Short mmCIF file of C-alpha atoms in Angstrom, two decimals:
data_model
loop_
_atom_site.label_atom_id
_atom_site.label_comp_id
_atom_site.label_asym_id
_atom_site.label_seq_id
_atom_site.Cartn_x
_atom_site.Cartn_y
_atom_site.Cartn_z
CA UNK A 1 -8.00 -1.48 -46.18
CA UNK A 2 -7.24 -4.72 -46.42
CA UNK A 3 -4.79 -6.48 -43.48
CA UNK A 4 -3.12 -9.79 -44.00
CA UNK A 5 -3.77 -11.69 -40.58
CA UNK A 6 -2.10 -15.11 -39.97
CA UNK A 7 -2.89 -16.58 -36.29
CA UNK A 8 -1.45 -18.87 -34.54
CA UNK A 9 -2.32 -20.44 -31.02
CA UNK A 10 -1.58 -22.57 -28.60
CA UNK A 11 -5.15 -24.62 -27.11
CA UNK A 12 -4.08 -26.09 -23.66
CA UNK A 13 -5.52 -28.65 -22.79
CA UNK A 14 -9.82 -28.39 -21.81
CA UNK A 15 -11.28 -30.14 -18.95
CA UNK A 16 -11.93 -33.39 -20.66
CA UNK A 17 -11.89 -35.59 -17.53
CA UNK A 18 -14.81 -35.49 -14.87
CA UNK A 19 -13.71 -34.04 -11.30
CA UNK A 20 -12.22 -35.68 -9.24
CA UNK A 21 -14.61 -34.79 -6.15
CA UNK A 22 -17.07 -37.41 -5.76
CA UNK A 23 -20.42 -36.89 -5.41
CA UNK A 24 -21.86 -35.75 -2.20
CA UNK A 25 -18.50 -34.84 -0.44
CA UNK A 26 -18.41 -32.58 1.93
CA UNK A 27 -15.96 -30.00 3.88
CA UNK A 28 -15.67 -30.17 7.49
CA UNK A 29 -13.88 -28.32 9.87
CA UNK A 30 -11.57 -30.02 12.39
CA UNK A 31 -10.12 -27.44 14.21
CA UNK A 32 -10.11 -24.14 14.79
CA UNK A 33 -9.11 -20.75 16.56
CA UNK A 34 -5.49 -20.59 15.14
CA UNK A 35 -4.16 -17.08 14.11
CA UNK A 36 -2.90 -18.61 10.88
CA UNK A 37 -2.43 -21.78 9.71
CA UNK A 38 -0.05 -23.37 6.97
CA UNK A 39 1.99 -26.12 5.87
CA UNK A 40 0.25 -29.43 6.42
CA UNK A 41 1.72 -33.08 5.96
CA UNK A 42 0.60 -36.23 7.25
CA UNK A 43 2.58 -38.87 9.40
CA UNK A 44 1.53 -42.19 8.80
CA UNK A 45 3.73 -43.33 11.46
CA UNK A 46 0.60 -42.28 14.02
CA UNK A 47 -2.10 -41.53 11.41
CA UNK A 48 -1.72 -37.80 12.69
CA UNK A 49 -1.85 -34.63 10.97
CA UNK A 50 0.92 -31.71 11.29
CA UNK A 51 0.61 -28.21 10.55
CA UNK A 52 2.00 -24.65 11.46
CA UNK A 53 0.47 -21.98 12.95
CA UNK A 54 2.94 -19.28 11.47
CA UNK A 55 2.07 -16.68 13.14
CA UNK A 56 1.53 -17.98 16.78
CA UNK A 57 5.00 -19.58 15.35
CA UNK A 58 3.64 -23.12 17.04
CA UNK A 59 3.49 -26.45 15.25
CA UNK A 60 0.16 -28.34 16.03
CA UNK A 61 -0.55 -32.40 15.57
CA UNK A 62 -4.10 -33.18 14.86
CA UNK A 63 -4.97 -36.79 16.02
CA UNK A 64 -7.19 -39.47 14.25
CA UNK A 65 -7.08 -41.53 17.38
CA UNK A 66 -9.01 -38.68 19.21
CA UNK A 67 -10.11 -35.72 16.57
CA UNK A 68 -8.03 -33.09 18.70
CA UNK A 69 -4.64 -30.51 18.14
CA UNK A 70 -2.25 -30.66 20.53
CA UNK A 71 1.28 -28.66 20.20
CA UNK A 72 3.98 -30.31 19.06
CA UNK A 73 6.50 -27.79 18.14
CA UNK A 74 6.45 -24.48 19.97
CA UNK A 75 8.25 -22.11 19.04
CA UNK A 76 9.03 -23.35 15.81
CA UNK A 77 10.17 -19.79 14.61
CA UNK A 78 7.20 -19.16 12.46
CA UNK A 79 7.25 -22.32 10.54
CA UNK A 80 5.62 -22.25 7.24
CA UNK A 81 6.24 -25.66 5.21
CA UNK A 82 6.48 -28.76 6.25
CA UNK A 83 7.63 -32.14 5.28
CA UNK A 84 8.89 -35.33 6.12
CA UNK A 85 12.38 -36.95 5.04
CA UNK A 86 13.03 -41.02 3.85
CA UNK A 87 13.57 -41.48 7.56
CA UNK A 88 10.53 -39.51 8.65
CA UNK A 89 12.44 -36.71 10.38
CA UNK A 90 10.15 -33.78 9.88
CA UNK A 91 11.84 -31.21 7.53
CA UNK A 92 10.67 -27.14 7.96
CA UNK A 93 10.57 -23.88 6.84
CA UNK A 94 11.54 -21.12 9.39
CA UNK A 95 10.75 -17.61 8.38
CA UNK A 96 11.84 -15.94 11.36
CA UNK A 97 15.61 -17.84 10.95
CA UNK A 98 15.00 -17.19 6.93
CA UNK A 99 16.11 -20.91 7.01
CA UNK A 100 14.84 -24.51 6.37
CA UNK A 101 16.16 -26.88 9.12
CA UNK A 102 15.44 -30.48 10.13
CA UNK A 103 14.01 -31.56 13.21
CA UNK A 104 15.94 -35.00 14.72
CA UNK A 105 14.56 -37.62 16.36
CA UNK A 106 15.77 -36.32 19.99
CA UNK A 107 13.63 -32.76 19.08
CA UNK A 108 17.31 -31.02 18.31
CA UNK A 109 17.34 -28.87 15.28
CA UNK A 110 19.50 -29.41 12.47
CA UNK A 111 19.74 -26.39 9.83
CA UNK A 112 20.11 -27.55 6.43
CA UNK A 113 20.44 -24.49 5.08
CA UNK A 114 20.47 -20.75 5.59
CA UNK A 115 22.22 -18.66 3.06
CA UNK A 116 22.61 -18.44 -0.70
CA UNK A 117 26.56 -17.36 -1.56
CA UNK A 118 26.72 -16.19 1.42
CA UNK A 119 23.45 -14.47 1.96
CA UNK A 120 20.65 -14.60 3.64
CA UNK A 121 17.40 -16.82 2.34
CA UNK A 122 14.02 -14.17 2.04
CA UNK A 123 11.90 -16.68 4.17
CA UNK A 124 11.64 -19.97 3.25
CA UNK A 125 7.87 -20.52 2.38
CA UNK A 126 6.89 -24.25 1.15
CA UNK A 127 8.87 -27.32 0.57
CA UNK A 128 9.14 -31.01 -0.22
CA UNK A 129 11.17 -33.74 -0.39
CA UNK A 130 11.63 -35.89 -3.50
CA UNK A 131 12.55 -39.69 -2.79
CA UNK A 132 16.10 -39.48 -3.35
CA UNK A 133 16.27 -37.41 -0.12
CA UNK A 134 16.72 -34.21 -2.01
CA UNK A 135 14.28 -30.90 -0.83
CA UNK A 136 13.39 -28.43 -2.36
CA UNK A 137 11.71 -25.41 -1.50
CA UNK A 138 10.65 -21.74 -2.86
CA UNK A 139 12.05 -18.16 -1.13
CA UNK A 140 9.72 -15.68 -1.60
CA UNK A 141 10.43 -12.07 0.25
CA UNK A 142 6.69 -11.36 1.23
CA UNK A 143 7.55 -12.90 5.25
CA UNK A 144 11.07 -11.51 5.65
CA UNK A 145 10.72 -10.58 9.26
CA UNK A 146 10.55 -6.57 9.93
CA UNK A 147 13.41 -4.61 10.16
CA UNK A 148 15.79 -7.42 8.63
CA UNK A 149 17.22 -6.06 5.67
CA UNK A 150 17.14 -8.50 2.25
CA UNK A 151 20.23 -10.10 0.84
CA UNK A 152 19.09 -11.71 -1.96
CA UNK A 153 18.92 -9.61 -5.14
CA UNK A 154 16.30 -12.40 -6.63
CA UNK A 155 13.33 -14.70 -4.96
CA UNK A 156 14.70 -18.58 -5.88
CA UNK A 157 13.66 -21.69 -5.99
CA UNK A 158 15.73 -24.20 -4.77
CA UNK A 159 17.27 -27.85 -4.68
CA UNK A 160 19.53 -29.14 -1.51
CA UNK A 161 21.29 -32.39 -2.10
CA UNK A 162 20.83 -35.38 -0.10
CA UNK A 163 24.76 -34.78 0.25
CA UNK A 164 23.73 -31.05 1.76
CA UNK A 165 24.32 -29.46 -1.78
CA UNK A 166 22.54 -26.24 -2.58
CA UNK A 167 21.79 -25.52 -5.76
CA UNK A 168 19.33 -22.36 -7.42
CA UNK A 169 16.90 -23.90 -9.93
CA UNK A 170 15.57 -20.71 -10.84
CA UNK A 171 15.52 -16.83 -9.86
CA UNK A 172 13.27 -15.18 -12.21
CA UNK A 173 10.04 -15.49 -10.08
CA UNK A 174 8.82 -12.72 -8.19
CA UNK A 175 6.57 -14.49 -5.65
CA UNK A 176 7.54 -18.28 -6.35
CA UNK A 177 5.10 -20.25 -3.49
CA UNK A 178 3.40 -23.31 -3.47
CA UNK A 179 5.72 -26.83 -4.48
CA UNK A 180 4.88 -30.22 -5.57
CA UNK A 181 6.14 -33.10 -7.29
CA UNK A 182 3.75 -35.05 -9.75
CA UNK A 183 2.94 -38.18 -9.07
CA UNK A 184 5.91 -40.64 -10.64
CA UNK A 185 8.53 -37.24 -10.07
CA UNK A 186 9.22 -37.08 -13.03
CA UNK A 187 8.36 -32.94 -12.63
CA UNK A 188 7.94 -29.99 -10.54
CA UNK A 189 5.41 -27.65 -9.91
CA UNK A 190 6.07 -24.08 -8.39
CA UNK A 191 2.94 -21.35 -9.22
CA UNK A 192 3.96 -17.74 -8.77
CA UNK A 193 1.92 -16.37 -6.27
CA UNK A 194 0.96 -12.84 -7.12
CA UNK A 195 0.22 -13.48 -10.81
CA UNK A 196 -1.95 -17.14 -10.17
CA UNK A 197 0.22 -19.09 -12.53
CA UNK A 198 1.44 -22.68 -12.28
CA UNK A 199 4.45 -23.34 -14.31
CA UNK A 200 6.32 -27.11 -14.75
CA UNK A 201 10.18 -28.46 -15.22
CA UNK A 202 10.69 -31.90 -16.24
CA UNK A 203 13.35 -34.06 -14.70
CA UNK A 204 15.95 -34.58 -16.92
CA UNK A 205 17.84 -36.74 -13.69
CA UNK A 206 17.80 -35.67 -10.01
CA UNK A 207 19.50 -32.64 -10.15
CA UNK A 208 18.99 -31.00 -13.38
CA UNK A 209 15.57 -29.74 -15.18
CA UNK A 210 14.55 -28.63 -18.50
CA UNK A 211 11.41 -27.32 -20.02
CA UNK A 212 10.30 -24.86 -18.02
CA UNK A 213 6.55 -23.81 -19.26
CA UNK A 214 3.12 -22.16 -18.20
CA UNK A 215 1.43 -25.62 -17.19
CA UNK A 216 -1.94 -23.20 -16.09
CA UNK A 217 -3.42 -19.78 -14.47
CA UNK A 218 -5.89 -19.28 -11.61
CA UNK A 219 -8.51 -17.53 -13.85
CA UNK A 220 -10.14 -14.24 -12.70
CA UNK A 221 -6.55 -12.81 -11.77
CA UNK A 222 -6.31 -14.96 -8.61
CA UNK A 223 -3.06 -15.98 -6.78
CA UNK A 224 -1.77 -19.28 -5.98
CA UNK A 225 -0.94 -20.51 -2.81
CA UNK A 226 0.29 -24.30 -1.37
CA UNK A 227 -0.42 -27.48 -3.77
CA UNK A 228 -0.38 -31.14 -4.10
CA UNK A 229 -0.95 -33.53 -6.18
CA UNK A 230 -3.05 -36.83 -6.38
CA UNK A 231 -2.26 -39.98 -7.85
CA UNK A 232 -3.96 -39.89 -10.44
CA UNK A 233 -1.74 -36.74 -11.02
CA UNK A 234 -4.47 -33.88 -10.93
CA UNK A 235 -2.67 -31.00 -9.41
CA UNK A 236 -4.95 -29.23 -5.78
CA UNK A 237 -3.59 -25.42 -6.15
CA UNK A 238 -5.27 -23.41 -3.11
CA UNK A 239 -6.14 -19.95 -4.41
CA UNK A 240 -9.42 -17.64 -4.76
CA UNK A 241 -12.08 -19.10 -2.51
CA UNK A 242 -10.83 -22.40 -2.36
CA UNK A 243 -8.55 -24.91 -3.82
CA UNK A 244 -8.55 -25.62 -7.53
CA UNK A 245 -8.13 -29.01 -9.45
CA UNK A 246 -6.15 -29.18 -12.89
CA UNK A 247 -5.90 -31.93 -14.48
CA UNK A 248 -2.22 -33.43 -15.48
CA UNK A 249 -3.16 -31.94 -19.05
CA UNK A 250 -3.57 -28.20 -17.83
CA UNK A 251 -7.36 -28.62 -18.12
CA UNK A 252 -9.23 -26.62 -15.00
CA UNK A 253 -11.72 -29.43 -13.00
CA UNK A 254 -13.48 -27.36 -10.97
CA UNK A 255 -12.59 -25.74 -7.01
CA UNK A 256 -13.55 -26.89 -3.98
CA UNK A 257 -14.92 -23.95 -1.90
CA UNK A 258 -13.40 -23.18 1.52
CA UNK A 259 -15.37 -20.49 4.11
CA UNK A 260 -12.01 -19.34 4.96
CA UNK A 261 -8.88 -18.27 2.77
CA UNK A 262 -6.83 -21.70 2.35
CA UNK A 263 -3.29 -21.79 2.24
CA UNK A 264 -2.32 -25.21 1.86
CA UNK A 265 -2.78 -29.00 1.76
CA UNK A 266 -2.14 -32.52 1.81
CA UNK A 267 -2.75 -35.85 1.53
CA UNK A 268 -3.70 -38.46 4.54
CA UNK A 269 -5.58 -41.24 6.37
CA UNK A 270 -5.42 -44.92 6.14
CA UNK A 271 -5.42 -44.30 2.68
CA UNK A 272 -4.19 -41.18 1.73
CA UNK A 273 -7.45 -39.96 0.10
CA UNK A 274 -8.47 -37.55 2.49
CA UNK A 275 -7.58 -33.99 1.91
CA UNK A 276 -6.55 -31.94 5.03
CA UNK A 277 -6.68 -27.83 3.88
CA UNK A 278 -5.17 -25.35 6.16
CA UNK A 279 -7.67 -22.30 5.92
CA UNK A 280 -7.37 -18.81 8.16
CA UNK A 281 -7.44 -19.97 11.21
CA UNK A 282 -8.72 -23.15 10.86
CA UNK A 283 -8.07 -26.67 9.57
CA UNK A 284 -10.08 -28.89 6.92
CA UNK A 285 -10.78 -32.20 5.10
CA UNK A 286 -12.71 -33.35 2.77
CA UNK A 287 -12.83 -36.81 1.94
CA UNK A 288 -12.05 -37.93 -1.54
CA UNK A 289 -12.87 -41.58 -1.40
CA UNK A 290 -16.44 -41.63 -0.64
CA UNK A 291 -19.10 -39.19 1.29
CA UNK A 292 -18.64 -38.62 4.70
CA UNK A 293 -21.58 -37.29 5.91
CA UNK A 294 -20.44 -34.65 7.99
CA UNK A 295 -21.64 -31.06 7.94
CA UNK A 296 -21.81 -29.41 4.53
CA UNK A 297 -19.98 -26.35 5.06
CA UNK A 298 -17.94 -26.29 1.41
CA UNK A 299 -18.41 -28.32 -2.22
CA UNK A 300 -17.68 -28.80 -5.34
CA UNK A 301 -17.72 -25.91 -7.48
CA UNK A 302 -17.73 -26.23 -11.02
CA UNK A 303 -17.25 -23.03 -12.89
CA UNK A 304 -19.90 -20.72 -14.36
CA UNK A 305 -19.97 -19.17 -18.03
CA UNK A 306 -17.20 -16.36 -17.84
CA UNK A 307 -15.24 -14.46 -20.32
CA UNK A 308 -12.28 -12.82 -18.29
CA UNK A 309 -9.78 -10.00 -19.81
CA UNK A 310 -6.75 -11.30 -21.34
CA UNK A 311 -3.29 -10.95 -20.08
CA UNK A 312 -1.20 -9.33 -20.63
CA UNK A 313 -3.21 -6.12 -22.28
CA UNK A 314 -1.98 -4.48 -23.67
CA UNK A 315 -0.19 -7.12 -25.55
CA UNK A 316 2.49 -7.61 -28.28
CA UNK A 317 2.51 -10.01 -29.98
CA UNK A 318 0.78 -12.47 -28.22
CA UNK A 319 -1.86 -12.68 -25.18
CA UNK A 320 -4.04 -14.99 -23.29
CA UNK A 321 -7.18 -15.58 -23.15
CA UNK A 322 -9.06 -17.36 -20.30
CA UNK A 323 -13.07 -18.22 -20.20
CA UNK A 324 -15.25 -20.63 -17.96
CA UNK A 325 -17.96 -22.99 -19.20
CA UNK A 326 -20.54 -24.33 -16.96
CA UNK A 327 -21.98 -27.20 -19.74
CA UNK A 328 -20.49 -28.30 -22.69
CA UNK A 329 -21.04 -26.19 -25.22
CA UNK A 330 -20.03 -25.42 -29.16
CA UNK A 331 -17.38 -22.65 -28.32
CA UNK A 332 -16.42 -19.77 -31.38
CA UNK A 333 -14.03 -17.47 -29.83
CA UNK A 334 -13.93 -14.48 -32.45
CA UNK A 335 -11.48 -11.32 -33.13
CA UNK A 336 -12.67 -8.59 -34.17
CA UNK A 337 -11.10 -5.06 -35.53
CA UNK A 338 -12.19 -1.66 -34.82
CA UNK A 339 -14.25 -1.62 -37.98
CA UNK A 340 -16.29 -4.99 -36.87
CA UNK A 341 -14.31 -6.91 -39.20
CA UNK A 342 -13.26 -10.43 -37.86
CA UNK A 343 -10.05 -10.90 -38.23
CA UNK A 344 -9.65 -14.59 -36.28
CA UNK A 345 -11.07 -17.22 -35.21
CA UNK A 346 -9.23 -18.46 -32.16
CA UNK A 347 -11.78 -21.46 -31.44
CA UNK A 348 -14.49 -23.42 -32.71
CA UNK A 349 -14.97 -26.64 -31.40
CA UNK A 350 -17.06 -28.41 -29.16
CA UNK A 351 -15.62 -28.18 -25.37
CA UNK A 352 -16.37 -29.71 -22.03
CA UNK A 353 -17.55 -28.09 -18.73
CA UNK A 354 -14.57 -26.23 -17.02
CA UNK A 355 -11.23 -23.44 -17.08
CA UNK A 356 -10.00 -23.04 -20.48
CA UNK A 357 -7.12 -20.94 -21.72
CA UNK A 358 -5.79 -20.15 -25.56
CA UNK A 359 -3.10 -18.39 -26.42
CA UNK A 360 -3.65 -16.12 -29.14
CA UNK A 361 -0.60 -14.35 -31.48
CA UNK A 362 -1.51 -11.65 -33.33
CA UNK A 363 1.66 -11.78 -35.86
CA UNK A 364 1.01 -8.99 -38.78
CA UNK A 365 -1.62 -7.40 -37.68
CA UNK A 366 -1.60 -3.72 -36.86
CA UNK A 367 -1.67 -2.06 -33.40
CA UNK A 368 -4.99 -1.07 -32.22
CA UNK A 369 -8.10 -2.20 -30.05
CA UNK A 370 -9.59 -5.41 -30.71
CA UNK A 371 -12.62 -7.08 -29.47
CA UNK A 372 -12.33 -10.76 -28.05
CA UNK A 373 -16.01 -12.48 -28.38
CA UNK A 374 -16.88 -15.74 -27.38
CA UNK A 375 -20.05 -17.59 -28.11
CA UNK A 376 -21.09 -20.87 -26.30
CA UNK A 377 -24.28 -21.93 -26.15
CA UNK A 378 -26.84 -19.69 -24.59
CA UNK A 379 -23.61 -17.75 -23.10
CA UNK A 380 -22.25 -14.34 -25.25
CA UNK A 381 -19.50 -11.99 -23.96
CA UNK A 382 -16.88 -9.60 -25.23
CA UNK A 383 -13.58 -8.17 -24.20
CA UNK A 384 -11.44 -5.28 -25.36
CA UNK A 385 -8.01 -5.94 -26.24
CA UNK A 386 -5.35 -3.65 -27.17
CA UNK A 387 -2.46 -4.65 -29.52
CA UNK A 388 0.85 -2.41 -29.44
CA UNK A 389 3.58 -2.63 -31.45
#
């Protein structure tokens, strides 16, 4: 039999830039014996590091000056996110209150908002604040404090005015998590937790946004937690056994391992190139500048050759399909049929070290199982797919 086949695919963008990470970095732990920590930002007003423990519902400062926590909010009603306004009054996330609030400069509490039409928030998870004063921040439904029933027919991601304004960006999430702006702010990042995906909006001005679009996935079927991102734009996603760099092409960088689960991150010191990671029930950093010499409990972890299973599968009409190279290699990513025909050839190119994803449309050809085989190098694997119509 003879099947007409036309493919079409999308190649994101391939690690074509080296890692950020210099050489010879190393992790090292700060702090520890928290029950779960979350939500870092730095002050630069006193080169000092906040951070929640959510679950001992505490915020904790973490000193330069003298390497030690010390408690600065407590309770804080199981503060997740933080984040500082243009007039460095600390913005928060308070699950247990299903609100975000702002903290004033006497230690009062200001809630900014708490309700949706009328309706309780989830729990208010992450947040930031863009520098025309507006915040925004994501309402997943996974901390919605026991026994408290939900209002919300949706999980959204939202925008409040620097005139007190809220406004629902989007609903269609089912775990929407980790925030960030890129560099310039010119767009947003919100992953969806339970599926490891990072998708992007473009600012079309400061209240409205267009384009909404996959910008990259966790491979391995990971989840996504807290992000930032660097100047340079490369996006820090915590997920899977560490945090992950993208590039601001979509191209996968490598991870930086973590002995405990992170959660979050951020930006700080003199500089602001020293990343501070919230992890279990401990906090992190890892300095981006330079080595620090410290002890060498986490690195750099650039990926090893790995074919994973596309998603979704079964699929109609189109899938993805996500691999790992360790070296740059000549890639061929193959299709085959059921007879051993190939019926595509999805990729054949030279690629660097690093995540990869293609999107792969099957358009005419017939339901069945299909075999995905990739060839790079001295690395061979295989994958069944399964086409419905």
């Amino acid at each position: 039999m003879f099947i007409r086949f036309v493919a079409a695919l999308l190649c994101i963008s391939y690690a074509s830039a080296q890692s950020p990470v210099p050489p010879g970095a190393k992790l090292e732990k700060l702090s520890t014996g928290y029950k779960f920590t979350e939500g870092p930002v730095w002050s630069a007003s006193d080169q000092a590091l906040l951070f929640s423990d959510v679950q001992g519902s505490t915020i904790y400062r973490w000193s330069v000056a003298d390497s030690s926590a010390s408690v600065f909010l407590r309770p804080s009603d199981s503060s997740n996110g933080l984040a500082f306004d243009m007039q460095g009054r600390l913005i928060l996330t308070q699950m247990a209150k299903r609100r975000v609030s702002r903290r004033e400069s006497d230690g009062t509490i200001t809630v900014l908002a708490a309700t949706d039409r009328g309706r309780k928030f989830n729990s208010p998870n992450d947040i930031i604040v863009r520098s025309d004063g507006s915040v925004f921040f994501t309402d997943p439904d996974f901390n919605t404090p026991a026994g408290q029933p939900k209002e919300l027919p949706y999980k959204g991601i939202y925008r409040i005015s620097p005139t007190g304004v809220l406004q629902l960006i989007d609903s269609t999430f089912n775990l929407p998590n980790g925030i960030c702006l890129s560099p310039d702010e010119t767009k947003l990042y919100v992953n969806e937790s339970q599926l490891g995906r990072i998708y992007v909006w473009t600012f079309v001005n400061d209240s409205t946004l267009t384009g909404k679009k996959l910008f990259y996935t966790i491979p391995a079927g990971g989840y996504a937690d807290g992000m930032k991102c660097d100047q340079a734009g490369n996006i820090y996603c915590t997920g899977p056994g560490g945090v992950w760099i993208v590039s601001p092409t979509g191209a996968g960088l490598g991870k930086i391992s973590t002995p405990e689960t992170p959660t979050n991150c951020a930006w700080g010191g003199a500089d602001k190139k020293t990343l501070f990671i919230t992890a279990g029930k401990s906090l992190y950093r890892i300095r981006m500048a330079a080595s620090t010499g410290v002890n060498d409990q986490g690195t750099l972890q650039m990926p090893s050759f790995r074919l994973y299973a596309n998603y979704p599968n079964p699929f109609n009409p189109s899938t993805t399909i996500q691999y790992d190279l360790q070296e740059e290699s000549l890639v061929r990513v193959n299709i085959f049929n059921s007879l051993g025909e190939k019926v595509a050839t999805v990729v054949n190119e030279r690629q660097q070290a690093g995540a990869h994803e293609v999107r792969f449309d099957s358009n005419t050809l017939a339901s069945g199982v299909y075999l995905c085989q990739i060839n790079a190098g001295r690395f061979a694997a295989a994958q069944k797919m399964i086409l419905t119509r």
